PDB file of C-alpha atoms and ligand atoms in Angstrom:
ATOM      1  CA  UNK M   1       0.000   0.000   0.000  1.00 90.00           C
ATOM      2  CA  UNK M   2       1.007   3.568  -0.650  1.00 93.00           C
ATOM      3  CA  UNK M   3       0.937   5.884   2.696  1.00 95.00           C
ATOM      4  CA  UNK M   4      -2.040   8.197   1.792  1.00 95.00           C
ATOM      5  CA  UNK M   5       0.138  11.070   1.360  1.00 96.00           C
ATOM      6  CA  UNK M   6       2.144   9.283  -1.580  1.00 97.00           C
ATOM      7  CA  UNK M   7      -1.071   8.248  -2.710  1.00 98.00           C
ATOM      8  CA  UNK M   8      -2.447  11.400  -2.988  1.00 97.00           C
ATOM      9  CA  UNK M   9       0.536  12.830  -4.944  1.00 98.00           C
ATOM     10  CA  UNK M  10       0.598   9.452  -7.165  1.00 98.00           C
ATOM     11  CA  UNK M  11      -3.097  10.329  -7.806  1.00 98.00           C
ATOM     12  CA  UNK M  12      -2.294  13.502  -8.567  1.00 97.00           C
ATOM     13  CA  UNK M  13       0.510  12.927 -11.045  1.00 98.00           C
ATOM     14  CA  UNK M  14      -2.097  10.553 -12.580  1.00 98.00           C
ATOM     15  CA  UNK M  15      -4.661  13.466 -13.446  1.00 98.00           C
ATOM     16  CA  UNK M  16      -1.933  16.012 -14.407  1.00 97.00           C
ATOM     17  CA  UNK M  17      -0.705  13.264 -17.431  1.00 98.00           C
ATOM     18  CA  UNK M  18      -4.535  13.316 -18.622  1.00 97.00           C
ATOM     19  CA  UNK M  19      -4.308  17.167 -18.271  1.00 98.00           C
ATOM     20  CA  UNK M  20      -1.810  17.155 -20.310  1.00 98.00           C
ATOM     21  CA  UNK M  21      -3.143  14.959 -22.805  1.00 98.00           C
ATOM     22  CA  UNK M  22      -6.095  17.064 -23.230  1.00 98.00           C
ATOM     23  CA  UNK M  23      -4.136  19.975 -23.616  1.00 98.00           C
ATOM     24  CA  UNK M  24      -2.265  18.441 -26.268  1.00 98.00           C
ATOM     25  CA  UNK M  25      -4.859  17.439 -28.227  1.00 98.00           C
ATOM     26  CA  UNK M  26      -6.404  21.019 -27.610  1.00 98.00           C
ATOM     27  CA  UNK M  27      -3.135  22.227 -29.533  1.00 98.00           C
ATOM     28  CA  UNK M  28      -3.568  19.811 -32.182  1.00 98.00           C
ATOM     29  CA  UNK M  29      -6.751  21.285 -32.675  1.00 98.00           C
ATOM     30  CA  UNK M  30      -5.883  24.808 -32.738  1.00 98.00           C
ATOM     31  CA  UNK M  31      -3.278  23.857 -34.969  1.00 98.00           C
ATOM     32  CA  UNK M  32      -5.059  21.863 -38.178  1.00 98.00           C
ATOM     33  CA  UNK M  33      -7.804  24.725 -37.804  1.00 98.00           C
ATOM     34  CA  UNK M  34      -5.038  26.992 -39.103  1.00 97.00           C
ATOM     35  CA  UNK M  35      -3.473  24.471 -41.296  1.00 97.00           C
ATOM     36  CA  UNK M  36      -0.398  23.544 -39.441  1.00 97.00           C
ATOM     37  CA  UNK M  37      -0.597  19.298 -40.775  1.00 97.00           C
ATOM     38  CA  UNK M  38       2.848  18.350 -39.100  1.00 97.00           C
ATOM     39  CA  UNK M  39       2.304  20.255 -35.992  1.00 98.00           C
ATOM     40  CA  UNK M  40      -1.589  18.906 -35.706  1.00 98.00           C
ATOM     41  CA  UNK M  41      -0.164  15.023 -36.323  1.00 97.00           C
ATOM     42  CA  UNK M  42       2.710  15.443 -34.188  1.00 97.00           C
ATOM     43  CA  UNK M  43       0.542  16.708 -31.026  1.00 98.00           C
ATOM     44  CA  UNK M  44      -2.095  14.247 -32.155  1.00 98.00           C
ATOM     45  CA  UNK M  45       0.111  11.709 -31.196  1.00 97.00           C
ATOM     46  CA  UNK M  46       1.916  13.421 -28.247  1.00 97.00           C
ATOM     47  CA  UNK M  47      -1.619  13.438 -26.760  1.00 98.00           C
ATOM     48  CA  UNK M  48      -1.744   9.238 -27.071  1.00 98.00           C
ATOM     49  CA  UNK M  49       1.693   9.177 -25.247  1.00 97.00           C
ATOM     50  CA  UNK M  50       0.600  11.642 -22.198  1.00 97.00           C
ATOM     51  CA  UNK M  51      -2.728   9.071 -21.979  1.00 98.00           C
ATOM     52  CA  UNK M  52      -0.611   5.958 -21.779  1.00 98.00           C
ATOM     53  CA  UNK M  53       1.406   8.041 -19.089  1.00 98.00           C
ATOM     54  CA  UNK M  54      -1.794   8.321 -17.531  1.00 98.00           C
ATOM     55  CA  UNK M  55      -2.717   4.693 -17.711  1.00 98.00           C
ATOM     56  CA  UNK M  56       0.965   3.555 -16.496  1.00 98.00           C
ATOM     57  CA  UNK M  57       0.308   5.194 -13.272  1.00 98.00           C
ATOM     58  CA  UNK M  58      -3.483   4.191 -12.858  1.00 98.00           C
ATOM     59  CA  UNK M  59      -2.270   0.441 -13.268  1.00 98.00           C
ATOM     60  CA  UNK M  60       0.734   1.359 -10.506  1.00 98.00           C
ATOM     61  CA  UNK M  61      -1.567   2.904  -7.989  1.00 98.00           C
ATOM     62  CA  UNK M  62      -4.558  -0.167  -8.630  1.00 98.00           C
ATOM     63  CA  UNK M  63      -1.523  -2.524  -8.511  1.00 97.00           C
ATOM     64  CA  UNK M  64      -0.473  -1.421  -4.751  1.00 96.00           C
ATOM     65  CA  UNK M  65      -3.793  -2.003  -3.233  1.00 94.00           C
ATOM     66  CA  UNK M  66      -4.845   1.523  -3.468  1.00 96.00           C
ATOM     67  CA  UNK M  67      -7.684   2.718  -5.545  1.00 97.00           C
ATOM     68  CA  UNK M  68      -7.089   5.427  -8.614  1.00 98.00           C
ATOM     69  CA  UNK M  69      -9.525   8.098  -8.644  1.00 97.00           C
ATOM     70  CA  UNK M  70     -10.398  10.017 -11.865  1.00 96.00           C
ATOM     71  CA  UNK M  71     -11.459  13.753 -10.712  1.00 92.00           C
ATOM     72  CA  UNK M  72     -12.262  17.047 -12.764  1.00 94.00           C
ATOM     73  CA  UNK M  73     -10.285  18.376 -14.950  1.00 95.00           C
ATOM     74  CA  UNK M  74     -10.514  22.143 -16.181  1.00 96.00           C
ATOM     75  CA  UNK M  75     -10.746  22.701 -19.629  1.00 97.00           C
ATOM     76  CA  UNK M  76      -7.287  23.153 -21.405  1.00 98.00           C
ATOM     77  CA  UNK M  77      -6.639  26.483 -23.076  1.00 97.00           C
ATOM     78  CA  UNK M  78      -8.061  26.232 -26.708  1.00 98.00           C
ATOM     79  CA  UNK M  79      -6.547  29.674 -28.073  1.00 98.00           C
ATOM     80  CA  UNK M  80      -2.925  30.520 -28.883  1.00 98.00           C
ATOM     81  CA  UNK M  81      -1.351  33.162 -30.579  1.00 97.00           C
ATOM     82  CA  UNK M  82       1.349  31.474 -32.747  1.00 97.00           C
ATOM     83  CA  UNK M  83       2.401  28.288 -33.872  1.00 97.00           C
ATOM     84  CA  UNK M  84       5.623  29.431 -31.720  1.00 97.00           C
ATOM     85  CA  UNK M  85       3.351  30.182 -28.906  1.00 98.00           C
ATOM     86  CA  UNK M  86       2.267  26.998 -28.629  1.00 98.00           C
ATOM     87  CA  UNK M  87       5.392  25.319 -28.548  1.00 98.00           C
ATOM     88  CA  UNK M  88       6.910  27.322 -25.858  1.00 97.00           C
ATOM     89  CA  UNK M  89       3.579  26.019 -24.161  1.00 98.00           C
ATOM     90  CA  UNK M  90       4.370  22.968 -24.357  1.00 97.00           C
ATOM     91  CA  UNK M  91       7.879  23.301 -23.137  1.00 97.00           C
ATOM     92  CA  UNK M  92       7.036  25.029 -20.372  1.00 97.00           C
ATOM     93  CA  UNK M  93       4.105  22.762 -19.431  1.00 97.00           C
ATOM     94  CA  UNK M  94       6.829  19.797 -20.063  1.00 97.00           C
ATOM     95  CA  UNK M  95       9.476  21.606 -17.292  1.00 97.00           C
ATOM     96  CA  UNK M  96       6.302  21.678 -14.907  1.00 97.00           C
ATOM     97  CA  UNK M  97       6.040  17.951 -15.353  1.00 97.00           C
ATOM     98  CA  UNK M  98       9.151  17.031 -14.595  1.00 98.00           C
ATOM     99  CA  UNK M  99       9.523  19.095 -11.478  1.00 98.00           C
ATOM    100  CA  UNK M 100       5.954  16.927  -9.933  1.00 98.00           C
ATOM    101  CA  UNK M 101       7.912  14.348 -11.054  1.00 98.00           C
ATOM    102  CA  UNK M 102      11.037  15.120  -8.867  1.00 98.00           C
ATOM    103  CA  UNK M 103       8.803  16.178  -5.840  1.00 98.00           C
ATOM    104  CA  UNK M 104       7.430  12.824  -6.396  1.00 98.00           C
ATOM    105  CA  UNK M 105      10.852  10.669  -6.630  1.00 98.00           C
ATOM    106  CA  UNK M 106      11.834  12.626  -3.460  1.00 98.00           C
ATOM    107  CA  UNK M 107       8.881  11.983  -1.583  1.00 98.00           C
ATOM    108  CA  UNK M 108       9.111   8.453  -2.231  1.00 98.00           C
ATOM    109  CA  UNK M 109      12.569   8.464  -0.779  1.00 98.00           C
ATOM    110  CA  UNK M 110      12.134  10.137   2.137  1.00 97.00           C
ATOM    111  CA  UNK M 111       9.145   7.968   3.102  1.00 97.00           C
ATOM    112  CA  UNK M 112      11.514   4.833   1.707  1.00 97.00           C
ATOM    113  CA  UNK M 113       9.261   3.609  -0.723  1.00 97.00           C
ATOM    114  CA  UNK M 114      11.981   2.311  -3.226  1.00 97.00           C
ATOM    115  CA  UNK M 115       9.481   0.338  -5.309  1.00 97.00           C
ATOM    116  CA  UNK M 116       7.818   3.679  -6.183  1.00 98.00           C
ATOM    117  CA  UNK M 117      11.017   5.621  -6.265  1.00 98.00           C
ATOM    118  CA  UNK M 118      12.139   3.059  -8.946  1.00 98.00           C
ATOM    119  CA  UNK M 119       8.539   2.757 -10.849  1.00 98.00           C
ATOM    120  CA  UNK M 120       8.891   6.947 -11.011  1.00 98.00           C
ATOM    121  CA  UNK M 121      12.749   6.574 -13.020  1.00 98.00           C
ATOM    122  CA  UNK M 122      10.746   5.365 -16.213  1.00 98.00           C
ATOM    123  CA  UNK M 123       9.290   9.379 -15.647  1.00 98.00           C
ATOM    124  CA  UNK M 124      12.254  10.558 -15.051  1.00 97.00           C
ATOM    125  CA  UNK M 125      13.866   9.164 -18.208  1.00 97.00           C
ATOM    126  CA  UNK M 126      10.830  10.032 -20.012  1.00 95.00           C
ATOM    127  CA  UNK M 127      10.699  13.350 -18.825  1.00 95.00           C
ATOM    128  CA  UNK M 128      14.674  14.289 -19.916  1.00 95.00           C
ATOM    129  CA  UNK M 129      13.547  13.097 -23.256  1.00 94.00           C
ATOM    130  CA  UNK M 130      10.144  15.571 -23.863  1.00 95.00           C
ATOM    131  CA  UNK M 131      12.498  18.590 -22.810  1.00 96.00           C
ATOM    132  CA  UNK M 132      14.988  17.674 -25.015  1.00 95.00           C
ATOM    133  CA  UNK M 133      12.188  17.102 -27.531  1.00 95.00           C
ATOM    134  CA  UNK M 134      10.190  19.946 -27.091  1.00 96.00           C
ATOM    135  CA  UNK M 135      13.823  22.281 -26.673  1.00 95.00           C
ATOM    136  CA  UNK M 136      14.745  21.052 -29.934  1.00 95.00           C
ATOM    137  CA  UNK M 137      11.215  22.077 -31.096  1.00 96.00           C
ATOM    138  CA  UNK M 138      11.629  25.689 -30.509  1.00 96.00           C
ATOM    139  CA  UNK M 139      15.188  25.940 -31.867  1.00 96.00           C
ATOM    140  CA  UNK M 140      13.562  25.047 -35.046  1.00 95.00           C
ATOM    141  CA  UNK M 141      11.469  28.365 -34.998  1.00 96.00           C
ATOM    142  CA  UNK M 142      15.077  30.527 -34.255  1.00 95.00           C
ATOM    143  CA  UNK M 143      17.155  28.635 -36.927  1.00 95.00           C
ATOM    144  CA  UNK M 144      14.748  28.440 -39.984  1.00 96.00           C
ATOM    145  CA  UNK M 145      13.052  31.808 -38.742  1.00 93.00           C
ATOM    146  CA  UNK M 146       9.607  32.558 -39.205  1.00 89.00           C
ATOM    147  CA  UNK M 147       9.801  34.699 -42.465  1.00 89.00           C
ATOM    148  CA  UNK M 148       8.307  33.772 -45.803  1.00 88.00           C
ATOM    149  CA  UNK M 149       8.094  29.958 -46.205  1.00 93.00           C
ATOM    150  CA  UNK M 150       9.630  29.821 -42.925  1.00 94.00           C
ATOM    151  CA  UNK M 151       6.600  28.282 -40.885  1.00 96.00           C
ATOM    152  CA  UNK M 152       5.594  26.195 -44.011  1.00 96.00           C
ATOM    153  CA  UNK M 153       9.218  24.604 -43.049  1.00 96.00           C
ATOM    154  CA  UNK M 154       9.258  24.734 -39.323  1.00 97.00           C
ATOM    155  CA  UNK M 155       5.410  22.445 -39.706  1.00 97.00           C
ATOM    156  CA  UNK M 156       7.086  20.007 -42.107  1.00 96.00           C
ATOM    157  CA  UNK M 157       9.684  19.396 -39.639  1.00 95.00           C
ATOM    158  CA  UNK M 158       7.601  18.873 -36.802  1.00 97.00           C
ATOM    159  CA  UNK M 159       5.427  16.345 -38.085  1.00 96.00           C
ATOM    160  CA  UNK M 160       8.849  14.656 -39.357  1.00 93.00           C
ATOM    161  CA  UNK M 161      10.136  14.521 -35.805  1.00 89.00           C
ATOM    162  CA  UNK M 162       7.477  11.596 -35.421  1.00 78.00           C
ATOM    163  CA  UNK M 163       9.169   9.088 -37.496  1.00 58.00           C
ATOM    164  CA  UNK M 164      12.484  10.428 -35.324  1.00 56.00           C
ATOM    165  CA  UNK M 165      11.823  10.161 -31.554  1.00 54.00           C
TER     166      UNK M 165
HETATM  167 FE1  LIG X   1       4.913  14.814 -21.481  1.00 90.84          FE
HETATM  168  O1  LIG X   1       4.989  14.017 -19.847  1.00 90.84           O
HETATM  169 FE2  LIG X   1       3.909  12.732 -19.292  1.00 90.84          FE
HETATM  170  O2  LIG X   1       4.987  12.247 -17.938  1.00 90.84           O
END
């Protein structure tokens, strides 16, 4: 069993990954409405990867005799500025992440939960990756620039970044 406050956290962590997921797919959205293909795919699918985050730890928290509860969840932003905007969105959203997930690696080593502390490294990992990811993302925007066919470019690449990572 999880001690209720790890639980809570876990539970937590668990509804932020769905939040995240929705967002994602909010982007998406916002992004084939305005014709961006490779960015709309590429979120598309970033969305599936945030819900089997989700699932991962609702299979964890079942799996230790506790009970996963699905709450509320606010509705993600649905209107962005840029294309640009939206990545540093996600980037930002992706550093928030990985901070829960460090309050949560420490918490589980302070109460000496190791099982947990090692079930939250596959996050960890994870989480190193979708900065590097979404860093790499934005770079994109500075080094082909924004001008002329610029964006046409920058949404190729993203969507090309799929058959990469
Ligand atoms: Fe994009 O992060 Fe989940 O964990």
């Amino acid at each position: 069993m999880l001690t209720e406050k790890l639980y809570m956290a876990m539970n937590e962590q668990m509804m932020l990954e769905f939040a995240s997921s929705n967002l994602y797919k909010s982007m998406a959205s916002w992004c084939e409405s305005k014709g961006f293909k490779g960015s709309a795919h590429f979120l598309n699918a970033h969305a599936k990867e945030e819900m089997e985050h989700m699932e991962k730890l609702f299979g964890y928290i079942n799996k230790t005799g506790n009970r996963a509860i699905l709450g509320t969840l606010e509705a993600p932003k649905a209107e962005f500025g840029t294309l640009r905007e939206v990545f540093e969105q996600t980037f930002k959203h992706e550093q928030l992440i990985t901070k829960q997930i460090f309050a949560l690696a420490d918490l589980s080593l302070e109460l000496k939960d190791f099982s947990t502390f090692s079930f939250l490294q596959w996050y960890t990992a994870e989480q190193h990756e979708e900065e590097a990811l979404f860093h790499e993302i934005i770079e994109k925007f500075d080094i082909i620039g924004e001008q002329g066919k610029g964006l046409f470019m920058i949404d190729k690449e993203i969507g090309n970044l799929l058959r990469k990572h």
